């Protein structure tokens, strides 16, 4: 008979397999057991038909991947440690020395930083294009171009591009299109099927850190596609890089995901109400929110997202140019409910002042506004309380 220390490790009890509950089971594993050598040799890590090693998936991670693929209208999904890791996975899977990637000028800043850093070091070129001008994109696609990034809305400046036209320009030239769909979250529009046309982008990446998590406490990203060939290339790169995610974070995402629609709509309603209120403030020169008629790209948002009528919980404002940096910083510091912090999609409202010179390249598309830009992420607080907070901070600024 084995000693207690051995019995505790090799205990014969196996619980019955009929248990079911609202939340999926959490399987923590690096090592995965096989019944015999034949099973070990027959198992293929590239499919979801079985399990080989924790890094390649467990029942818990497979469940989240399948639900996220459904959310975005795709068929295949891979989990990675962050939204930026999702962008990196796409770049490393499809770009090689001598290739070129095109990035919208108003894109998520770290995407551009990746291009100027690691991709440049690998001999991969990049160019910025005007996201609001499909003709500019079409003109810049060259024989070297192998990947085009799209983003809606612009990361900080919030312009909403003509996504169907941008994707069509890529298809016409046989170039891969990848969308940062964190803002849309799979809810505002269908990234693989614009307006029921059957046409969309090739790949959608998503910072699950934002709305799918909803708590401001998880870092994770996803890469979704409908194309098995693209998924296989991504899966191989995913394996070679060694991307993995913590199963505790996966559990958090699985618990949060069922409420994403309710939370997204609540963020959206409050953001629109506050954005419209700010359009009437003398201190504000421009409100940048896709659902506001005066905001750049509003008609594109209406054409693509009108049926869902969703616009996330983000917007930016440009202060009147009579307010300098010191006054705008005072405004941000005076806010009591809005906290200073990056990211978004959580329950707490956030505010960040930005230097537009670091966000936009004037040689690609001139920025028409002269004042200082501030971006807001609206949380789940009472909208009247948030409005009062904005009002008192505006009074202190002036």
mmCIF file of C-alpha atoms in Angstrom:
data_model
loop_
_atom_site.group_PDB
_atom_site.id
_atom_site.type_symbol
_atom_site.label_atom_id
_atom_site.label_comp_id
_atom_site.label_asym_id
_atom_site.label_seq_id
_atom_site.Cartn_x
_atom_site.Cartn_y
_atom_site.Cartn_z
ATOM 1 C CA UNK A 1 0.000 0.000 0.000
ATOM 2 C CA UNK A 2 1.309 3.466 -0.913
ATOM 3 C CA UNK A 3 2.349 5.945 1.745
ATOM 4 C CA UNK A 4 -0.022 8.891 2.411
ATOM 5 C CA UNK A 5 2.198 11.374 0.542
ATOM 6 C CA UNK A 6 1.970 9.231 -2.605
ATOM 7 C CA UNK A 7 -1.733 8.481 -2.191
ATOM 8 C CA UNK A 8 -2.524 12.179 -1.932
ATOM 9 C CA UNK A 9 -0.898 12.709 -5.334
ATOM 10 C CA UNK A 10 -2.164 9.536 -7.042
ATOM 11 C CA UNK A 11 -5.580 9.302 -5.391
ATOM 12 C CA UNK A 12 -7.950 7.006 -7.297
ATOM 13 C CA UNK A 13 -11.127 9.050 -6.815
ATOM 14 C CA UNK A 14 -12.598 10.634 -9.949
ATOM 15 C CA UNK A 15 -15.782 12.733 -9.541
ATOM 16 C CA UNK A 16 -18.788 11.832 -11.715
ATOM 17 C CA UNK A 17 -18.936 13.591 -15.075
ATOM 18 C CA UNK A 18 -22.581 14.710 -14.946
ATOM 19 C CA UNK A 19 -22.070 17.981 -13.037
ATOM 20 C CA UNK A 20 -23.412 21.117 -14.763
ATOM 21 C CA UNK A 21 -23.727 24.722 -13.602
ATOM 22 C CA UNK A 22 -24.104 28.266 -15.029
ATOM 23 C CA UNK A 23 -20.346 28.884 -15.114
ATOM 24 C CA UNK A 24 -17.978 26.591 -17.065
ATOM 25 C CA UNK A 25 -15.495 24.545 -15.092
ATOM 26 C CA UNK A 26 -12.005 25.932 -14.576
ATOM 27 C CA UNK A 27 -9.209 23.621 -15.698
ATOM 28 C CA UNK A 28 -5.738 24.686 -14.564
ATOM 29 C CA UNK A 29 -3.059 22.784 -16.419
ATOM 30 C CA UNK A 30 0.361 22.968 -17.918
ATOM 31 C CA UNK A 31 0.757 19.158 -18.030
ATOM 32 C CA UNK A 32 -2.027 17.169 -19.690
ATOM 33 C CA UNK A 33 -2.262 13.389 -19.128
ATOM 34 C CA UNK A 34 -2.677 10.815 -21.908
ATOM 35 C CA UNK A 35 -4.235 7.372 -21.506
ATOM 36 C CA UNK A 36 -1.388 5.661 -23.341
ATOM 37 C CA UNK A 37 1.468 6.244 -25.780
ATOM 38 C CA UNK A 38 -0.819 5.695 -28.774
ATOM 39 C CA UNK A 39 -3.098 8.486 -27.573
ATOM 40 C CA UNK A 40 -0.120 10.765 -27.015
ATOM 41 C CA UNK A 41 1.195 10.153 -30.541
ATOM 42 C CA UNK A 42 -2.241 10.553 -32.124
ATOM 43 C CA UNK A 43 -3.132 13.855 -30.438
ATOM 44 C CA UNK A 44 -2.871 17.009 -32.619
ATOM 45 C CA UNK A 45 -2.340 20.290 -30.758
ATOM 46 C CA UNK A 46 -3.514 22.298 -33.807
ATOM 47 C CA UNK A 47 -7.186 21.344 -33.372
ATOM 48 C CA UNK A 48 -9.752 21.374 -30.585
ATOM 49 C CA UNK A 49 -10.311 17.609 -30.927
ATOM 50 C CA UNK A 50 -8.204 16.944 -27.827
ATOM 51 C CA UNK A 51 -5.677 18.309 -25.368
ATOM 52 C CA UNK A 52 -1.884 18.107 -25.495
ATOM 53 C CA UNK A 53 -0.419 20.829 -23.295
ATOM 54 C CA UNK A 54 -1.825 23.687 -21.261
ATOM 55 C CA UNK A 55 -0.359 26.296 -23.597
ATOM 56 C CA UNK A 56 -2.389 24.868 -26.489
ATOM 57 C CA UNK A 57 -5.713 24.935 -24.677
ATOM 58 C CA UNK A 58 -7.899 23.456 -21.969
ATOM 59 C CA UNK A 59 -11.701 23.051 -21.816
ATOM 60 C CA UNK A 60 -11.810 26.484 -20.165
ATOM 61 C CA UNK A 61 -9.827 28.367 -22.825
ATOM 62 C CA UNK A 62 -11.538 26.516 -25.675
ATOM 63 C CA UNK A 63 -14.926 27.591 -24.272
ATOM 64 C CA UNK A 64 -13.936 31.254 -24.168
ATOM 65 C CA UNK A 65 -12.467 31.090 -27.676
ATOM 66 C CA UNK A 66 -15.669 29.612 -29.085
ATOM 67 C CA UNK A 67 -17.855 32.226 -27.401
ATOM 68 C CA UNK A 68 -15.669 35.088 -28.612
ATOM 69 C CA UNK A 69 -15.691 33.751 -32.172
ATOM 70 C CA UNK A 70 -19.492 33.726 -32.013
ATOM 71 C CA UNK A 71 -19.580 37.262 -30.579
ATOM 72 C CA UNK A 72 -17.631 38.655 -33.535
ATOM 73 C CA UNK A 73 -19.232 36.459 -36.192
ATOM 74 C CA UNK A 74 -16.097 34.413 -36.820
ATOM 75 C CA UNK A 75 -15.347 30.706 -36.672
ATOM 76 C CA UNK A 76 -11.832 30.551 -35.177
ATOM 77 C CA UNK A 77 -10.314 32.375 -32.207
ATOM 78 C CA UNK A 78 -6.977 32.504 -30.405
ATOM 79 C CA UNK A 79 -6.341 34.002 -26.968
ATOM 80 C CA UNK A 80 -3.259 36.112 -26.261
ATOM 81 C CA UNK A 81 -2.015 38.062 -23.210
ATOM 82 C CA UNK A 82 -3.234 41.533 -24.334
ATOM 83 C CA UNK A 83 -4.724 43.563 -27.158
ATOM 84 C CA UNK A 84 -1.239 44.599 -28.264
ATOM 85 C CA UNK A 85 -0.203 40.929 -28.252
ATOM 86 C CA UNK A 86 -3.106 40.268 -30.652
ATOM 87 C CA UNK A 87 -1.793 42.971 -32.987
ATOM 88 C CA UNK A 88 1.726 41.552 -32.701
ATOM 89 C CA UNK A 89 0.538 38.001 -33.446
ATOM 90 C CA UNK A 90 -1.054 39.131 -36.720
ATOM 91 C CA UNK A 91 2.064 41.069 -37.717
ATOM 92 C CA UNK A 92 4.456 38.219 -36.940
ATOM 93 C CA UNK A 93 2.254 35.643 -38.682
ATOM 94 C CA UNK A 94 1.932 37.460 -41.989
ATOM 95 C CA UNK A 95 4.879 39.847 -42.402
ATOM 96 C CA UNK A 96 8.484 39.086 -43.306
ATOM 97 C CA UNK A 97 11.588 41.051 -44.276
ATOM 98 C CA UNK A 98 10.898 43.215 -47.323
ATOM 99 C CA UNK A 99 7.140 43.440 -46.705
ATOM 100 C CA UNK A 100 5.162 46.553 -45.836
ATOM 101 C CA UNK A 101 2.245 47.192 -43.504
ATOM 102 C CA UNK A 102 -0.150 50.157 -43.775
ATOM 103 C CA UNK A 103 -1.566 51.663 -40.574
ATOM 104 C CA UNK A 104 -4.220 54.375 -40.194
ATOM 105 C CA UNK A 105 -2.803 57.633 -38.919
ATOM 106 C CA UNK A 106 -5.311 57.725 -36.035
ATOM 107 C CA UNK A 107 -4.637 54.134 -34.912
ATOM 108 C CA UNK A 108 -3.860 52.827 -31.446
ATOM 109 C CA UNK A 109 -0.432 54.265 -30.631
ATOM 110 C CA UNK A 110 1.323 51.001 -29.646
ATOM 111 C CA UNK A 111 0.457 49.531 -33.051
ATOM 112 C CA UNK A 112 2.518 52.315 -34.634
ATOM 113 C CA UNK A 113 5.236 51.845 -32.010
ATOM 114 C CA UNK A 114 5.464 48.148 -32.938
ATOM 115 C CA UNK A 115 5.972 49.158 -36.575
ATOM 116 C CA UNK A 116 8.718 51.657 -35.762
ATOM 117 C CA UNK A 117 10.420 49.246 -33.361
ATOM 118 C CA UNK A 118 10.415 45.469 -33.803
ATOM 119 C CA UNK A 119 8.985 45.416 -37.341
ATOM 120 C CA UNK A 120 11.512 47.981 -38.550
ATOM 121 C CA UNK A 121 14.295 45.967 -36.891
ATOM 122 C CA UNK A 122 13.123 42.933 -38.884
ATOM 123 C CA UNK A 123 13.271 44.865 -42.162
ATOM 124 C CA UNK A 124 9.504 45.355 -42.443
ATOM 125 C CA UNK A 125 8.449 48.787 -43.682
ATOM 126 C CA UNK A 126 5.336 50.683 -42.686
ATOM 127 C CA UNK A 127 3.407 53.690 -43.944
ATOM 128 C CA UNK A 128 0.569 55.679 -42.447
ATOM 129 C CA UNK A 129 -2.568 56.424 -44.449
ATOM 130 C CA UNK A 130 -5.504 58.763 -43.930
ATOM 131 C CA UNK A 131 -8.207 56.592 -42.393
ATOM 132 C CA UNK A 132 -10.889 59.002 -43.591
ATOM 133 C CA UNK A 133 -9.798 58.772 -47.215
ATOM 134 C CA UNK A 134 -10.148 55.348 -48.910
ATOM 135 C CA UNK A 135 -8.496 56.774 -52.016
ATOM 136 C CA UNK A 136 -5.377 57.530 -49.991
ATOM 137 C CA UNK A 137 -5.270 53.930 -48.802
ATOM 138 C CA UNK A 138 -5.803 52.580 -52.322
ATOM 139 C CA UNK A 139 -3.013 54.784 -53.663
ATOM 140 C CA UNK A 140 -0.554 53.616 -50.992
ATOM 141 C CA UNK A 141 -1.075 49.868 -51.440
ATOM 142 C CA UNK A 142 1.989 48.624 -53.271
ATOM 143 C CA UNK A 143 3.327 45.205 -54.330
ATOM 144 C CA UNK A 144 5.202 45.150 -51.006
ATOM 145 C CA UNK A 145 2.017 45.700 -48.967
ATOM 146 C CA UNK A 146 0.973 42.478 -47.277
ATOM 147 C CA UNK A 147 -1.171 43.763 -44.403
ATOM 148 C CA UNK A 148 -3.464 46.746 -43.853
ATOM 149 C CA UNK A 149 -4.729 47.698 -40.415
ATOM 150 C CA UNK A 150 -8.158 49.279 -39.975
ATOM 151 C CA UNK A 151 -9.565 50.817 -36.821
ATOM 152 C CA UNK A 152 -12.962 52.234 -35.931
ATOM 153 C CA UNK A 153 -13.292 54.628 -34.310
ATOM 154 C CA UNK A 154 -9.882 56.352 -34.210
ATOM 155 C CA UNK A 155 -8.175 55.482 -30.942
ATOM 156 C CA UNK A 156 -8.172 58.984 -29.447
ATOM 157 C CA UNK A 157 -9.483 61.301 -32.154
ATOM 158 C CA UNK A 158 -12.635 59.182 -32.601
ATOM 159 C CA UNK A 159 -13.178 59.774 -36.339
ATOM 160 C CA UNK A 160 -15.244 56.957 -37.844
ATOM 161 C CA UNK A 161 -13.936 55.745 -41.231
ATOM 162 C CA UNK A 162 -15.774 54.206 -44.171
ATOM 163 C CA UNK A 163 -14.846 50.650 -43.180
ATOM 164 C CA UNK A 164 -16.581 48.914 -46.111
ATOM 165 C CA UNK A 165 -14.702 51.106 -48.601
ATOM 166 C CA UNK A 166 -11.357 50.549 -46.866
ATOM 167 C CA UNK A 167 -11.878 46.788 -46.757
ATOM 168 C CA UNK A 168 -12.968 46.790 -50.403
ATOM 169 C CA UNK A 169 -9.744 48.553 -51.400
ATOM 170 C CA UNK A 170 -7.778 45.767 -49.700
ATOM 171 C CA UNK A 171 -9.806 43.009 -51.353
ATOM 172 C CA UNK A 172 -9.440 44.590 -54.783
ATOM 173 C CA UNK A 173 -5.657 44.390 -54.440
ATOM 174 C CA UNK A 174 -5.485 41.023 -52.723
ATOM 175 C CA UNK A 175 -4.114 42.476 -49.487
ATOM 176 C CA UNK A 176 -4.914 41.101 -46.036
ATOM 177 C CA UNK A 177 -7.076 43.395 -43.883
ATOM 178 C CA UNK A 178 -7.067 43.304 -40.081
ATOM 179 C CA UNK A 179 -9.386 45.367 -37.896
ATOM 180 C CA UNK A 180 -8.836 46.526 -34.338
ATOM 181 C CA UNK A 181 -12.424 45.922 -33.243
ATOM 182 C CA UNK A 182 -12.025 46.785 -29.559
ATOM 183 C CA UNK A 183 -14.361 49.811 -29.837
ATOM 184 C CA UNK A 184 -17.107 47.877 -31.628
ATOM 185 C CA UNK A 185 -16.655 44.824 -29.353
ATOM 186 C CA UNK A 186 -18.552 42.605 -31.802
ATOM 187 C CA UNK A 187 -21.749 44.484 -30.887
ATOM 188 C CA UNK A 188 -21.816 47.774 -32.813
ATOM 189 C CA UNK A 189 -21.283 46.103 -36.200
ATOM 190 C CA UNK A 190 -20.301 42.735 -37.686
ATOM 191 C CA UNK A 191 -16.625 42.893 -38.715
ATOM 192 C CA UNK A 192 -16.854 40.007 -41.193
ATOM 193 C CA UNK A 193 -20.219 40.965 -42.678
ATOM 194 C CA UNK A 194 -20.681 44.717 -43.088
ATOM 195 C CA UNK A 195 -24.407 45.506 -43.296
ATOM 196 C CA UNK A 196 -25.241 41.931 -44.284
ATOM 197 C CA UNK A 197 -23.156 42.241 -47.447
ATOM 198 C CA UNK A 198 -21.164 39.075 -46.824
ATOM 199 C CA UNK A 199 -18.050 41.243 -47.125
ATOM 200 C CA UNK A 200 -15.846 42.436 -44.295
ATOM 201 C CA UNK A 201 -12.312 42.196 -42.999
ATOM 202 C CA UNK A 202 -10.124 39.101 -42.946
ATOM 203 C CA UNK A 203 -9.104 39.285 -39.274
ATOM 204 C CA UNK A 204 -10.546 40.979 -36.197
ATOM 205 C CA UNK A 205 -8.460 41.626 -33.099
ATOM 206 C CA UNK A 206 -9.997 42.592 -29.795
ATOM 207 C CA UNK A 207 -8.549 43.878 -26.530
ATOM 208 C CA UNK A 208 -10.591 41.754 -24.134
ATOM 209 C CA UNK A 209 -9.115 43.986 -21.444
ATOM 210 C CA UNK A 210 -11.895 46.453 -22.268
ATOM 211 C CA UNK A 211 -15.610 45.615 -22.594
ATOM 212 C CA UNK A 212 -15.498 41.791 -22.427
ATOM 213 C CA UNK A 213 -13.745 42.028 -19.048
ATOM 214 C CA UNK A 214 -15.643 45.073 -17.835
ATOM 215 C CA UNK A 215 -13.772 45.268 -14.550
ATOM 216 C CA UNK A 216 -10.522 47.023 -15.370
ATOM 217 C CA UNK A 217 -8.675 44.071 -13.855
ATOM 218 C CA UNK A 218 -7.805 41.680 -16.721
ATOM 219 C CA UNK A 219 -5.271 41.873 -19.551
ATOM 220 C CA UNK A 220 -6.109 39.679 -22.539
ATOM 221 C CA UNK A 221 -6.636 39.826 -26.285
ATOM 222 C CA UNK A 222 -8.149 37.728 -29.057
ATOM 223 C CA UNK A 223 -7.645 37.163 -32.775
ATOM 224 C CA UNK A 224 -10.716 35.991 -34.700
ATOM 225 C CA UNK A 225 -11.129 34.946 -38.324
ATOM 226 C CA UNK A 226 -13.471 33.019 -40.597
ATOM 227 C CA UNK A 227 -10.651 31.728 -42.784
ATOM 228 C CA UNK A 228 -9.210 28.342 -41.786
ATOM 229 C CA UNK A 229 -6.023 29.004 -43.757
ATOM 230 C CA UNK A 230 -5.401 32.277 -41.917
ATOM 231 C CA UNK A 231 -6.233 30.641 -38.585
ATOM 232 C CA UNK A 232 -3.720 27.870 -39.220
ATOM 233 C CA UNK A 233 -0.961 30.415 -39.925
ATOM 234 C CA UNK A 234 -1.898 32.349 -36.780
ATOM 235 C CA UNK A 235 -2.004 29.146 -34.717
ATOM 236 C CA UNK A 236 1.491 28.136 -35.797
ATOM 237 C CA UNK A 237 2.911 31.569 -34.927
ATOM 238 C CA UNK A 238 0.970 31.514 -31.656
ATOM 239 C CA UNK A 239 2.689 28.233 -30.765
ATOM 240 C CA UNK A 240 6.164 29.356 -31.808
ATOM 241 C CA UNK A 241 5.960 32.602 -29.836
ATOM 242 C CA UNK A 242 4.587 30.751 -26.812
ATOM 243 C CA UNK A 243 1.584 32.963 -26.125
ATOM 244 C CA UNK A 244 -0.561 31.796 -23.221
ATOM 245 C CA UNK A 245 -3.157 33.255 -20.873
ATOM 246 C CA UNK A 246 -3.865 32.623 -17.197
ATOM 247 C CA UNK A 247 -6.883 30.417 -16.641
ATOM 248 C CA UNK A 248 -7.988 32.603 -13.719
ATOM 249 C CA UNK A 249 -8.296 35.503 -16.151
ATOM 250 C CA UNK A 250 -10.173 33.262 -18.573
ATOM 251 C CA UNK A 251 -12.600 32.414 -15.775
ATOM 252 C CA UNK A 252 -13.139 36.140 -15.139
ATOM 253 C CA UNK A 253 -13.866 36.734 -18.833
ATOM 254 C CA UNK A 254 -16.312 33.836 -18.981
ATOM 255 C CA UNK A 255 -18.153 35.261 -15.989
ATOM 256 C CA UNK A 256 -18.258 38.803 -17.425
ATOM 257 C CA UNK A 257 -19.072 38.001 -21.042
ATOM 258 C CA UNK A 258 -22.817 37.290 -20.651
ATOM 259 C CA UNK A 259 -23.419 40.872 -19.470
ATOM 260 C CA UNK A 260 -21.361 42.613 -22.173
ATOM 261 C CA UNK A 261 -24.420 43.696 -24.151
ATOM 262 C CA UNK A 262 -26.089 45.289 -21.139
ATOM 263 C CA UNK A 263 -22.895 47.019 -20.017
ATOM 264 C CA UNK A 264 -21.983 48.240 -23.503
ATOM 265 C CA UNK A 265 -25.428 49.792 -23.961
ATOM 266 C CA UNK A 266 -25.234 51.491 -20.548
ATOM 267 C CA UNK A 267 -21.782 52.958 -21.310
ATOM 268 C CA UNK A 268 -23.114 54.135 -24.671
ATOM 269 C CA UNK A 269 -26.233 55.850 -23.305
ATOM 270 C CA UNK A 270 -24.320 57.779 -20.662
ATOM 271 C CA UNK A 271 -21.538 58.772 -23.062
ATOM 272 C CA UNK A 272 -23.985 60.134 -25.629
ATOM 273 C CA UNK A 273 -25.848 62.132 -23.026
ATOM 274 C CA UNK A 274 -22.668 63.717 -21.694
ATOM 275 C CA UNK A 275 -21.237 64.275 -25.176
ATOM 276 C CA UNK A 276 -24.387 66.112 -26.273
ATOM 277 C CA UNK A 277 -24.320 68.194 -23.107
ATOM 278 C CA UNK A 278 -20.725 69.196 -23.774
ATOM 279 C CA UNK A 279 -21.535 70.334 -27.320
ATOM 280 C CA UNK A 280 -23.382 73.276 -25.759
ATOM 281 C CA UNK A 281 -20.545 74.297 -23.445
ATOM 282 C CA UNK A 282 -18.675 77.479 -24.341
ATOM 283 C CA UNK A 283 -15.379 75.949 -23.211
ATOM 284 C CA UNK A 284 -15.599 73.173 -25.829
ATOM 285 C CA UNK A 285 -14.719 73.773 -29.481
ATOM 286 C CA UNK A 286 -15.548 70.268 -30.738
ATOM 287 C CA UNK A 287 -16.989 67.031 -29.392
ATOM 288 C CA UNK A 288 -15.600 63.934 -31.094
ATOM 289 C CA UNK A 289 -18.156 61.144 -30.786
ATOM 290 C CA UNK A 290 -19.288 59.038 -33.781
ATOM 291 C CA UNK A 291 -22.976 59.399 -32.885
ATOM 292 C CA UNK A 292 -22.783 63.219 -32.749
ATOM 293 C CA UNK A 293 -23.705 64.672 -36.152
ATOM 294 C CA UNK A 294 -20.906 67.236 -36.164
ATOM 295 C CA UNK A 295 -18.242 64.600 -35.438
ATOM 296 C CA UNK A 296 -15.988 63.473 -38.336
ATOM 297 C CA UNK A 297 -17.269 60.267 -39.900
ATOM 298 C CA UNK A 298 -20.743 60.433 -38.354
ATOM 299 C CA UNK A 299 -22.396 59.379 -41.619
ATOM 300 C CA UNK A 300 -20.078 56.358 -41.850
ATOM 301 C CA UNK A 301 -21.022 55.372 -38.307
ATOM 302 C CA UNK A 302 -24.704 55.805 -39.121
ATOM 303 C CA UNK A 303 -24.388 53.687 -42.276
ATOM 304 C CA UNK A 304 -22.545 50.839 -40.526
ATOM 305 C CA UNK A 305 -23.891 50.944 -36.964
ATOM 306 C CA UNK A 306 -27.308 52.511 -37.502
ATOM 307 C CA UNK A 307 -29.258 49.276 -37.147
ATOM 308 C CA UNK A 308 -27.591 48.379 -33.853
ATOM 309 C CA UNK A 309 -27.460 52.077 -32.893
ATOM 310 C CA UNK A 310 -24.458 51.481 -30.632
ATOM 311 C CA UNK A 311 -21.402 53.692 -30.165
ATOM 312 C CA UNK A 312 -19.458 52.486 -27.103
ATOM 313 C CA UNK A 313 -18.670 54.711 -24.098
ATOM 314 C CA UNK A 314 -15.756 56.761 -25.435
ATOM 315 C CA UNK A 315 -15.550 60.298 -26.705
ATOM 316 C CA UNK A 316 -13.056 63.139 -26.866
ATOM 317 C CA UNK A 317 -13.412 66.880 -26.692
ATOM 318 C CA UNK A 318 -11.250 69.673 -28.049
ATOM 319 C CA UNK A 319 -11.146 72.656 -25.728
ATOM 320 C CA UNK A 320 -11.419 76.158 -27.102
ATOM 321 C CA UNK A 321 -7.913 77.341 -27.928
ATOM 322 C CA UNK A 322 -8.093 80.090 -25.331
ATOM 323 C CA UNK A 323 -7.509 77.369 -22.717
ATOM 324 C CA UNK A 324 -3.871 76.372 -22.449
ATOM 325 C CA UNK A 325 -2.302 73.153 -21.266
ATOM 326 C CA UNK A 326 -2.090 74.328 -17.657
ATOM 327 C CA UNK A 327 -5.819 75.072 -17.541
ATOM 328 C CA UNK A 328 -6.768 71.776 -19.195
ATOM 329 C CA UNK A 329 -4.567 69.899 -16.728
ATOM 330 C CA UNK A 330 -6.325 71.752 -13.898
ATOM 331 C CA UNK A 331 -9.663 70.652 -15.322
ATOM 332 C CA UNK A 332 -8.550 67.000 -15.347
ATOM 333 C CA UNK A 333 -7.093 67.234 -11.842
ATOM 334 C CA UNK A 334 -10.313 68.823 -10.546
ATOM 335 C CA UNK A 335 -12.508 65.922 -11.602
ATOM 336 C CA UNK A 336 -13.589 63.802 -8.645
ATOM 337 C CA UNK A 337 -15.454 60.884 -10.218
ATOM 338 C CA UNK A 338 -13.376 60.678 -13.384
ATOM 339 C CA UNK A 339 -10.044 59.087 -12.555
ATOM 340 C CA UNK A 340 -6.831 59.673 -14.487
ATOM 341 C CA UNK A 341 -5.944 56.395 -16.151
ATOM 342 C CA UNK A 342 -5.430 54.629 -19.457
ATOM 343 C CA UNK A 343 -7.574 51.853 -20.860
ATOM 344 C CA UNK A 344 -11.383 51.885 -20.689
ATOM 345 C CA UNK A 345 -14.454 49.680 -20.535
ATOM 346 C CA UNK A 346 -14.587 49.331 -16.747
ATOM 347 C CA UNK A 347 -17.117 50.627 -14.209
ATOM 348 C CA UNK A 348 -15.117 53.753 -13.307
ATOM 349 C CA UNK A 349 -15.044 56.755 -15.638
ATOM 350 C CA UNK A 350 -11.607 57.849 -16.859
ATOM 351 C CA UNK A 351 -10.067 60.974 -18.377
ATOM 352 C CA UNK A 352 -6.749 61.482 -20.211
ATOM 353 C CA UNK A 353 -5.370 64.669 -21.837
ATOM 354 C CA UNK A 354 -3.463 64.007 -25.075
ATOM 355 C CA UNK A 355 -0.846 65.840 -27.085
ATOM 356 C CA UNK A 356 -2.360 65.639 -30.568
ATOM 357 C CA UNK A 357 1.077 66.115 -32.092
ATOM 358 C CA UNK A 358 2.025 62.690 -30.744
ATOM 359 C CA UNK A 359 -1.188 61.086 -31.983
ATOM 360 C CA UNK A 360 -1.436 62.388 -35.552
ATOM 361 C CA UNK A 361 1.023 63.012 -38.394
ATOM 362 C CA UNK A 362 0.089 66.299 -40.066
ATOM 363 C CA UNK A 363 1.763 65.222 -43.311
ATOM 364 C CA UNK A 364 -0.811 62.428 -43.683
ATOM 365 C CA UNK A 365 -3.984 64.268 -42.696
ATOM 366 C CA UNK A 366 -4.067 67.793 -41.205
ATOM 367 C CA UNK A 367 -5.759 68.047 -37.822
ATOM 368 C CA UNK A 368 -8.410 70.783 -38.114
ATOM 369 C CA UNK A 369 -8.661 71.743 -34.438
ATOM 370 C CA UNK A 370 -6.270 73.951 -32.480
ATOM 371 C CA UNK A 371 -7.231 73.338 -28.862
ATOM 372 C CA UNK A 372 -6.096 70.663 -26.411
ATOM 373 C CA UNK A 373 -7.765 67.254 -26.699
ATOM 374 C CA UNK A 374 -9.071 65.238 -23.761
ATOM 375 C CA UNK A 375 -10.547 61.727 -24.029
ATOM 376 C CA UNK A 376 -13.211 60.371 -21.698
ATOM 377 C CA UNK A 377 -14.200 56.792 -20.992
ATOM 378 C CA UNK A 378 -17.624 56.765 -19.388
ATOM 379 C CA UNK A 379 -18.142 54.142 -16.718
ATOM 380 C CA UNK A 380 -21.295 52.949 -14.992
ATOM 381 C CA UNK A 381 -21.804 55.785 -12.510
ATOM 382 C CA UNK A 382 -25.017 57.814 -12.485
ATOM 383 C CA UNK A 383 -24.941 60.175 -15.455
ATOM 384 C CA UNK A 384 -26.252 63.150 -13.438
ATOM 385 C CA UNK A 385 -23.382 62.730 -10.983
ATOM 386 C CA UNK A 386 -20.890 62.624 -13.841
ATOM 387 C CA UNK A 387 -22.389 65.756 -15.405
ATOM 388 C CA UNK A 388 -22.129 67.599 -12.094
ATOM 389 C CA UNK A 389 -18.509 66.531 -11.787
ATOM 390 C CA UNK A 390 -17.731 67.848 -15.277
ATOM 391 C CA UNK A 391 -19.502 71.096 -14.491
ATOM 392 C CA UNK A 392 -17.549 71.828 -11.327
ATOM 393 C CA UNK A 393 -14.254 70.985 -13.048
ATOM 394 C CA UNK A 394 -15.050 73.287 -15.977
ATOM 395 C CA UNK A 395 -15.783 76.079 -13.495
ATOM 396 C CA UNK A 396 -12.396 75.556 -11.789
ATOM 397 C CA UNK A 397 -10.598 75.557 -15.124
ATOM 398 C CA UNK A 398 -12.058 78.922 -16.092
#
